[in-house]
Short mmCIF file of C-alpha atoms in Angstrom, two decimals:
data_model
loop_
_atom_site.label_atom_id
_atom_site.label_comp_id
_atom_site.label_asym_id
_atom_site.label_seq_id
_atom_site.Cartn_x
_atom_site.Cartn_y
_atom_site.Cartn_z
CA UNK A 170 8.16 -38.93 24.86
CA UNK A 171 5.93 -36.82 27.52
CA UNK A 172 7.46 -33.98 26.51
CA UNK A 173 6.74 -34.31 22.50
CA UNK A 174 3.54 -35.40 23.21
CA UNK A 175 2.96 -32.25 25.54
CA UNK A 176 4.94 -30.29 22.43
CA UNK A 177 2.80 -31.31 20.00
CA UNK A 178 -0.48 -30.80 21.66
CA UNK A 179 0.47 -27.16 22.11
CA UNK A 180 0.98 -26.55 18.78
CA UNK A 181 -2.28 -27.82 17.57
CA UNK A 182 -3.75 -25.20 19.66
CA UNK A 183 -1.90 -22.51 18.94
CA UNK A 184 -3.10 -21.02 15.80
CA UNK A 185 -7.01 -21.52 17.20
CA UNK A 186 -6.00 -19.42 19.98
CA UNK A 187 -4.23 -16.73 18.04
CA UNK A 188 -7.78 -16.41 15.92
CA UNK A 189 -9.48 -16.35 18.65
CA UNK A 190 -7.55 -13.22 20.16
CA UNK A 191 -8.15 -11.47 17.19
CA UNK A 192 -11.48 -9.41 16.06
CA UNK A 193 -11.93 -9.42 12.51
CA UNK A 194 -15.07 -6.73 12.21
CA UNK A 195 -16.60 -5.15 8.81
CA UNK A 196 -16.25 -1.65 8.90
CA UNK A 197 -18.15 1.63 7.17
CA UNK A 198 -17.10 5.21 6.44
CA UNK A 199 -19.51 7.70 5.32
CA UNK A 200 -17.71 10.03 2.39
CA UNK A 201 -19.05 12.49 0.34
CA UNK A 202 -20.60 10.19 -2.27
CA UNK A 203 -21.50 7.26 -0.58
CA UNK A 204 -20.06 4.47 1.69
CA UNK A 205 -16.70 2.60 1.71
CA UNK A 206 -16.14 -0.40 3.36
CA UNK A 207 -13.57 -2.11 4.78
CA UNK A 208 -12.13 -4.49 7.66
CA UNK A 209 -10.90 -3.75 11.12
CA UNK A 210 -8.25 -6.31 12.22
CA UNK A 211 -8.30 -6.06 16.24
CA UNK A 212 -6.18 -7.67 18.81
CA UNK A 213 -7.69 -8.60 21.87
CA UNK A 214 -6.39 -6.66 24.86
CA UNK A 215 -7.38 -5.12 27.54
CA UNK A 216 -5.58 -1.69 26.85
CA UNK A 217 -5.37 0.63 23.45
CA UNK A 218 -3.56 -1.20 20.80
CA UNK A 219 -1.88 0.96 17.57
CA UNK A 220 -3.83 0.87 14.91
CA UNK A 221 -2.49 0.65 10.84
CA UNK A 222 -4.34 2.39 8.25
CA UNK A 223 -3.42 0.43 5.17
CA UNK A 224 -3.86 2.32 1.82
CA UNK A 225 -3.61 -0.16 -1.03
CA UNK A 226 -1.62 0.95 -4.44
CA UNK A 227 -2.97 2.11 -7.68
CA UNK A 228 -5.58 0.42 -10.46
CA UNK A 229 -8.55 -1.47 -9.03
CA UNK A 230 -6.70 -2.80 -5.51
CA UNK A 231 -9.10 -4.09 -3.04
CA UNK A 232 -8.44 -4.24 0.75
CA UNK A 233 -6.67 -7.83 1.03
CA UNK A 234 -4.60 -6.06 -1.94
CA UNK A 235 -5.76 -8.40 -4.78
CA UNK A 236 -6.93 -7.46 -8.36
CA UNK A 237 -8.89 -9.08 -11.35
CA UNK A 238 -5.56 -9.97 -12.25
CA UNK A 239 -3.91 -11.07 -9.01
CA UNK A 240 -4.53 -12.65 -6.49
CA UNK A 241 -2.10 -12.18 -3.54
CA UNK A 242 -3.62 -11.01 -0.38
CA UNK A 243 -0.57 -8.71 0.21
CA UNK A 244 -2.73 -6.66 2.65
CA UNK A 245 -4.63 -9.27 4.51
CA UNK A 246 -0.93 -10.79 5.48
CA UNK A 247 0.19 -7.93 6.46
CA UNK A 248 -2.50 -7.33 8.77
CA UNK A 249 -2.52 -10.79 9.76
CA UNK A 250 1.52 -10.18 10.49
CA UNK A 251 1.12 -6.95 12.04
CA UNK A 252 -1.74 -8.57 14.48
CA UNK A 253 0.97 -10.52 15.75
CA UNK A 254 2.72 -8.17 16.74
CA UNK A 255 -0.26 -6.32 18.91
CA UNK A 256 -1.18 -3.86 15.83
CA UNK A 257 -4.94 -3.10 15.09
CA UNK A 258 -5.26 -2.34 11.52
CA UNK A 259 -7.82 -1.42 9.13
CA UNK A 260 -8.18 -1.91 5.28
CA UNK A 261 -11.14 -1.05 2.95
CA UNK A 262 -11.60 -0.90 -0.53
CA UNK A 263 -10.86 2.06 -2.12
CA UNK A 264 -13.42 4.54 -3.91
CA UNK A 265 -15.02 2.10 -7.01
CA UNK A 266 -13.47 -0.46 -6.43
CA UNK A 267 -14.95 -3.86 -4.96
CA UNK A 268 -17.64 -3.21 -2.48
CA UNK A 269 -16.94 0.36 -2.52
CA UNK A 270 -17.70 0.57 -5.99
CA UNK A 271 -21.00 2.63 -5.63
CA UNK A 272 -19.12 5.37 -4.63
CA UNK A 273 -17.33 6.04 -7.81
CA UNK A 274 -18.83 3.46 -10.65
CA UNK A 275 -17.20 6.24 -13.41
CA UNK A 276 -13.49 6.43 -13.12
CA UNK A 277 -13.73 9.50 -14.31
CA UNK A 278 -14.79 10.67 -11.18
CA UNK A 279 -11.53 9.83 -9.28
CA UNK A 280 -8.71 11.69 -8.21
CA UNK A 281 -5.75 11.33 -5.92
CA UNK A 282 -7.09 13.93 -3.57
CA UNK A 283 -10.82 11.94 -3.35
CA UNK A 284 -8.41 9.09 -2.21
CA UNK A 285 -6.29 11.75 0.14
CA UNK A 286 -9.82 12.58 1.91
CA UNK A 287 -10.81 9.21 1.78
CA UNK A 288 -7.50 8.25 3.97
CA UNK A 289 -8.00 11.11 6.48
CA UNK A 290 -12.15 10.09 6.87
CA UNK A 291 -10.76 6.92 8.03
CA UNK A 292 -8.07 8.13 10.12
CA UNK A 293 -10.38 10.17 12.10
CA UNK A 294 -12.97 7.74 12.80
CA UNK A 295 -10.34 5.02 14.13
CA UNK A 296 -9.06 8.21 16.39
CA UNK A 297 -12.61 8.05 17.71
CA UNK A 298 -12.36 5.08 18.66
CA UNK A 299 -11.22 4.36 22.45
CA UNK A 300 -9.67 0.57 21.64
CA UNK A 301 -7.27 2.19 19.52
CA UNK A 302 -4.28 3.95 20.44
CA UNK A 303 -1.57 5.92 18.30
CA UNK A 304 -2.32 6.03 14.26
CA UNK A 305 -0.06 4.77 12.03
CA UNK A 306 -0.70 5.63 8.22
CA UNK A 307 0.98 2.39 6.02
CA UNK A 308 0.86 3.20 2.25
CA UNK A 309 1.64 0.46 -0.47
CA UNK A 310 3.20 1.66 -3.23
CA UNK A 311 1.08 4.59 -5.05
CA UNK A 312 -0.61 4.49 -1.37
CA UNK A 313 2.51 5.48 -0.40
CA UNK A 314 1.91 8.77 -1.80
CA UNK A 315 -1.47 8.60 -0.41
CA UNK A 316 -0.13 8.61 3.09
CA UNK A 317 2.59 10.97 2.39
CA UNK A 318 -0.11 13.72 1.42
CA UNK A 319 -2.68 12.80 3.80
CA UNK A 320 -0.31 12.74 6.85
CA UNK A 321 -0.03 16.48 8.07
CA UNK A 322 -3.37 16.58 8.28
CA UNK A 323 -4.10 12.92 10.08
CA UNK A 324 -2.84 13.22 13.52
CA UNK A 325 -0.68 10.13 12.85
CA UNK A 326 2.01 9.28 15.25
CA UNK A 327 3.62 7.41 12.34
CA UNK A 328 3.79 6.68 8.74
CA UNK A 329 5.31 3.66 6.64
CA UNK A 330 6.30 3.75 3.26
CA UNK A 331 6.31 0.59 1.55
CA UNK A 332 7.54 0.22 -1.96
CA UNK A 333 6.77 3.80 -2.63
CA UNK A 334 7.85 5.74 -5.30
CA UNK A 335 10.78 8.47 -4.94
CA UNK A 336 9.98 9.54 -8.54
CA UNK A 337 6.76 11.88 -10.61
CA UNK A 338 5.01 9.13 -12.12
CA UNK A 339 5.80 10.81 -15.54
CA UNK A 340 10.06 9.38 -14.64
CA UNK A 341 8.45 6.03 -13.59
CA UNK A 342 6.24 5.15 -16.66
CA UNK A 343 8.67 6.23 -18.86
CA UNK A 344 11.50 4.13 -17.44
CA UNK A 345 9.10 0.89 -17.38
CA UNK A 346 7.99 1.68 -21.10
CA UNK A 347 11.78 2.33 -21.91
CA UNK A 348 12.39 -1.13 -23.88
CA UNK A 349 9.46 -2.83 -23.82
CA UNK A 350 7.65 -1.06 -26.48
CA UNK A 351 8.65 0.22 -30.35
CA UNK A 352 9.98 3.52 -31.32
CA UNK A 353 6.30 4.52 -32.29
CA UNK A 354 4.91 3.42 -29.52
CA UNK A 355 7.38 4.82 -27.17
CA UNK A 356 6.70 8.19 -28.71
CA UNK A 357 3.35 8.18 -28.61
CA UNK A 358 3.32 7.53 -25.12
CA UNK A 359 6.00 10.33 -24.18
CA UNK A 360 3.56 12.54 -26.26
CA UNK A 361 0.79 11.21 -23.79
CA UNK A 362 2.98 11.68 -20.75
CA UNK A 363 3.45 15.40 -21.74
CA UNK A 364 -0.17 16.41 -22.39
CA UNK A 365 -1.52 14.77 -18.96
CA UNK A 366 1.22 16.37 -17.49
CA UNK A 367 0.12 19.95 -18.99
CA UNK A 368 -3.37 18.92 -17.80
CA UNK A 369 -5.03 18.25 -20.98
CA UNK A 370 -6.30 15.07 -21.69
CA UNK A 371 -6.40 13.29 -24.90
CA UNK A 372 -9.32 11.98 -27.05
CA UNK A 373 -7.57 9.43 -29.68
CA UNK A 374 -4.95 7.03 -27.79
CA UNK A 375 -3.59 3.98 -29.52
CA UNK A 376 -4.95 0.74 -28.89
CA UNK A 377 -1.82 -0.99 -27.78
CA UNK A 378 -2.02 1.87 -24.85
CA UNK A 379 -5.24 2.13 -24.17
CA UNK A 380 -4.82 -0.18 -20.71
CA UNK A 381 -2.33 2.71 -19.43
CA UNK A 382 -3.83 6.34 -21.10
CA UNK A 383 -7.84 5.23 -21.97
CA UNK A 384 -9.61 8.41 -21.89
CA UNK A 385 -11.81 7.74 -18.67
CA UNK A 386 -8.66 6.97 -16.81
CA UNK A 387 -7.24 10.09 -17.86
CA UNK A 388 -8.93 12.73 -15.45
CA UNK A 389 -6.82 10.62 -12.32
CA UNK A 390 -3.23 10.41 -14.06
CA UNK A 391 -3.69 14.39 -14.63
CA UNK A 392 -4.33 14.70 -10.82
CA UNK A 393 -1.31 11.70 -10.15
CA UNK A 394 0.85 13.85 -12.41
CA UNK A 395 1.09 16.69 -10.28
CA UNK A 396 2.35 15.67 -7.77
CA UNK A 397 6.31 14.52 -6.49
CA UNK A 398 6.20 11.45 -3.76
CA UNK A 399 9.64 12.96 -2.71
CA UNK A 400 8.53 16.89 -2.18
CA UNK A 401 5.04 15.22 -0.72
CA UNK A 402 7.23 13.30 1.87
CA UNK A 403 9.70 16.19 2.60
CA UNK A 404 6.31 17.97 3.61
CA UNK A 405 6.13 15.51 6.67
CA UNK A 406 7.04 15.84 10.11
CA UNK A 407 6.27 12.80 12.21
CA UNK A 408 8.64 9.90 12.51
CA UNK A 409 8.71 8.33 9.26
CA UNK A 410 10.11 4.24 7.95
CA UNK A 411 10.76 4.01 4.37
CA UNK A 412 11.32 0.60 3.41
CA UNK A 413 11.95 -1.46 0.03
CA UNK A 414 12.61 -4.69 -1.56
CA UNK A 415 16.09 -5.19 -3.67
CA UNK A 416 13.96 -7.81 -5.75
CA UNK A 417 11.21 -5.33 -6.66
CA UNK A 418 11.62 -4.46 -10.61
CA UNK A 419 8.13 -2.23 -10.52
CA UNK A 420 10.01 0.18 -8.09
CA UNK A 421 13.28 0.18 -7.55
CA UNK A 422 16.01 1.40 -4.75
CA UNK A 423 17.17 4.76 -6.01
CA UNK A 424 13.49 5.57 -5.56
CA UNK A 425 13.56 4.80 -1.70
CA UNK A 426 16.71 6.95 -1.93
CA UNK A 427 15.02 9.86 -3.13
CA UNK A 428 12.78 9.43 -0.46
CA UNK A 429 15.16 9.31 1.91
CA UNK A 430 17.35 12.29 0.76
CA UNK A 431 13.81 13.95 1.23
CA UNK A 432 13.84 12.73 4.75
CA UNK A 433 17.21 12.13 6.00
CA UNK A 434 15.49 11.74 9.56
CA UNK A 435 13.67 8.96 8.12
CA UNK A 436 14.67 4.81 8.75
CA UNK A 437 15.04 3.56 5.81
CA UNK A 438 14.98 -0.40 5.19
CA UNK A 439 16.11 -1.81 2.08
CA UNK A 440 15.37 -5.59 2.04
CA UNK A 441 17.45 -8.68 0.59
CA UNK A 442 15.14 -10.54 -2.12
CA UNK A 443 11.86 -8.61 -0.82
CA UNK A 444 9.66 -8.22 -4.59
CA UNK A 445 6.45 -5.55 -4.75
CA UNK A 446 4.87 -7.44 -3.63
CA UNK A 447 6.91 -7.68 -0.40
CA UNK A 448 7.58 -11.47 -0.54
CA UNK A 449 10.70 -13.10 -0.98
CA UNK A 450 11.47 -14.63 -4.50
CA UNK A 451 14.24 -14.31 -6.93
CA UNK A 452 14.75 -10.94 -8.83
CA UNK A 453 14.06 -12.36 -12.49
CA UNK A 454 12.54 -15.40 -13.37
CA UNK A 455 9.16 -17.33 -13.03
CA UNK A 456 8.94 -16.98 -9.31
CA UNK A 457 8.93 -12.99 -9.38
CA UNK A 458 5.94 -13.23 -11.65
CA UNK A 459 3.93 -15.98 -10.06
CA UNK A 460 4.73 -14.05 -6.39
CA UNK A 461 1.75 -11.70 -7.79
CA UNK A 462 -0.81 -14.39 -7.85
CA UNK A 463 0.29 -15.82 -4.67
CA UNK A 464 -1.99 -16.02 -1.60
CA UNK A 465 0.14 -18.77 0.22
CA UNK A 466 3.46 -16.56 0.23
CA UNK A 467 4.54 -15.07 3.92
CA UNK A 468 5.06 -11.43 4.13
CA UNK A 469 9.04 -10.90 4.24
CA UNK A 470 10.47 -11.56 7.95
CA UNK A 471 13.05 -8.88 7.20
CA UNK A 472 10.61 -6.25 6.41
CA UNK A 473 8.13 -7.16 9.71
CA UNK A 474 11.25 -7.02 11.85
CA UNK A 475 12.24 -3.60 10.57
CA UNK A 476 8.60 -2.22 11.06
CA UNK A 477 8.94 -3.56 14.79
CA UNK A 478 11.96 -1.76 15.72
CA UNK A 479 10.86 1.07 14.17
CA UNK A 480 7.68 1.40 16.38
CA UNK A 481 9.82 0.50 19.73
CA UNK A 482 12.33 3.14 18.42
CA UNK A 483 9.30 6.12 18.32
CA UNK A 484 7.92 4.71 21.61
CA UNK A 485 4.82 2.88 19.28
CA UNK A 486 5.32 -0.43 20.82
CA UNK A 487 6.79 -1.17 23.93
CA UNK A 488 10.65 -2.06 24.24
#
């Protein structure tokens, strides 16, 4: 009886004294049109911790990894999670978006190379600072690419690819538009696919795909369609984790394959029933879609283990 009392006293502590080891602090970086903010997650310690630079995925993503749409803090767990396993990390909101929305209130104004220089501005100043120890770039699906690109250049010890895609996003679109849209439809957005791809942009864009192709969106995709996540990967030379859910029907498997024929030095982690949104749910079904909206959903134990080793493997975090 002593000893469940004694059991269950501990436990009632326990999460107030993992907060209070933690420093949550709002964060600023200075870029070349205005200010982006963000949040530094930081164990307490009393010796350099590693420090994540998460780089959330494409359309208007904040830093906790939600959207007007969803609402699933993918980000904020995963800092949370990787906290608990002594790993600073910092998210911010990306260029327009959320409180950094000053800096870019036109879309038209972005590009995936703004976003590149955004990555390595932030990589520098956590370098800078003397709590932090080795950089590790962590990209979430189009951040992925992100950190593929902005990696040579970063002075990272590490990178982590998670639900990236191995594919041009010109392959990807038109596989997830493959089906779900009429012949005429279909057409017209191959015919889209081709002129962004050529660099031209295009004025009259049918309703029905004016979400995807809207003309002020259209200057980024042109920038996004140059590029290969597989040859930008390839281009990489520090010890690199690919890893990827076997629920996740926005990207799939063969594309972490790509990747890792790209970078057959790589780990690679392909994870039972992990979704995009790197939870656990069934592959079809209600679940998979309401995973999206889903704040209260644990980040997948499989993929936090795999991202452990792989640090311990490259020296990152002690054995």
């Amino acid at each position: 009886m002593r000893l469940l009392l004694l059991l269950t006293t501990l436990l009632m502590f326990m999460p107030s004294a993992f907060s209070h080891s933690l420093l949550s602090q709002p964060v600023q970086q200075k870029i070349d049109s205005g200010t982006l903010y963000g949040t530094l997650l930081l164990p307490k310690r009393d010796h350099p911790v590693p420090v994540a630079l998460l780089i959330a995925g494409s359309g208007p993503t904040d830093r906790d990894g939600n959207n007007p749409q969803a609402h699933s803090d993918t980000l904020k767990k995963l800092a949370q999670a990787l906290a608990r396993q002594g790993i600073a990390s910092l998210r911010y909101d990306k260029r327009g978006i959320a409180a950094s929305r000053a800096t870019a209130p036109d879309e038209r104004d972005l590009s995936l190379e703004g976003y590149v220089e955004d990555a390595l501005a932030w990589s520098r100043t956590l370098q800078a600072d003397p709590r932090l120890g080795p950089l590790l770039l962590v990209g979430h699906s189009e951040g992925a690419l992100v950190a593929s690109l902005a990696a040579p250049h970063s002075g990272a010890a590490a990178l982590i690819s998670l639900a990236g895609s191995g594919r041009p996003l010109d392959l990807l679109l038109r596989e997830q538009l493959q089906g779900r849209l009429p012949p005429a439809l279909l057409a017209s957005s191959g015919y889209l696919l081709d002129e962004l791809k050529a660099g031209r942009q295009v004025d009259e864009v049918p309703a029905p795909l004016h979400a995807l192709f809207r003309p002020s969106v259209q200057p980024y995709l042109i920038t996004l369609l140059r590029q290969d996540p597989a040859h930008a990967l390839a281009a990489v030379r520090i010890p690199t984790l690919i890893a990827q859910g076997r629920n996740d029907i926005q990207v799939q498997v063969k594309d972490a394959q790509r990747l890792h024929q790209a970078r057959p030095d790589a780990q690679l982690a392909l994870i039972d029933g992990m979704n995009h949104m790197l939870r656990i749910v069934p592959e079809h079904g209600l679940q998979q879609l309401a995973s999206y909206d889903d704040a209260h959903l644990p980040i997948a134990h499989e993929l936090l283990k795999a991202i452990g080793e792989f640090l311990r493997n490259n020296a990152i975090l002690p054995a």
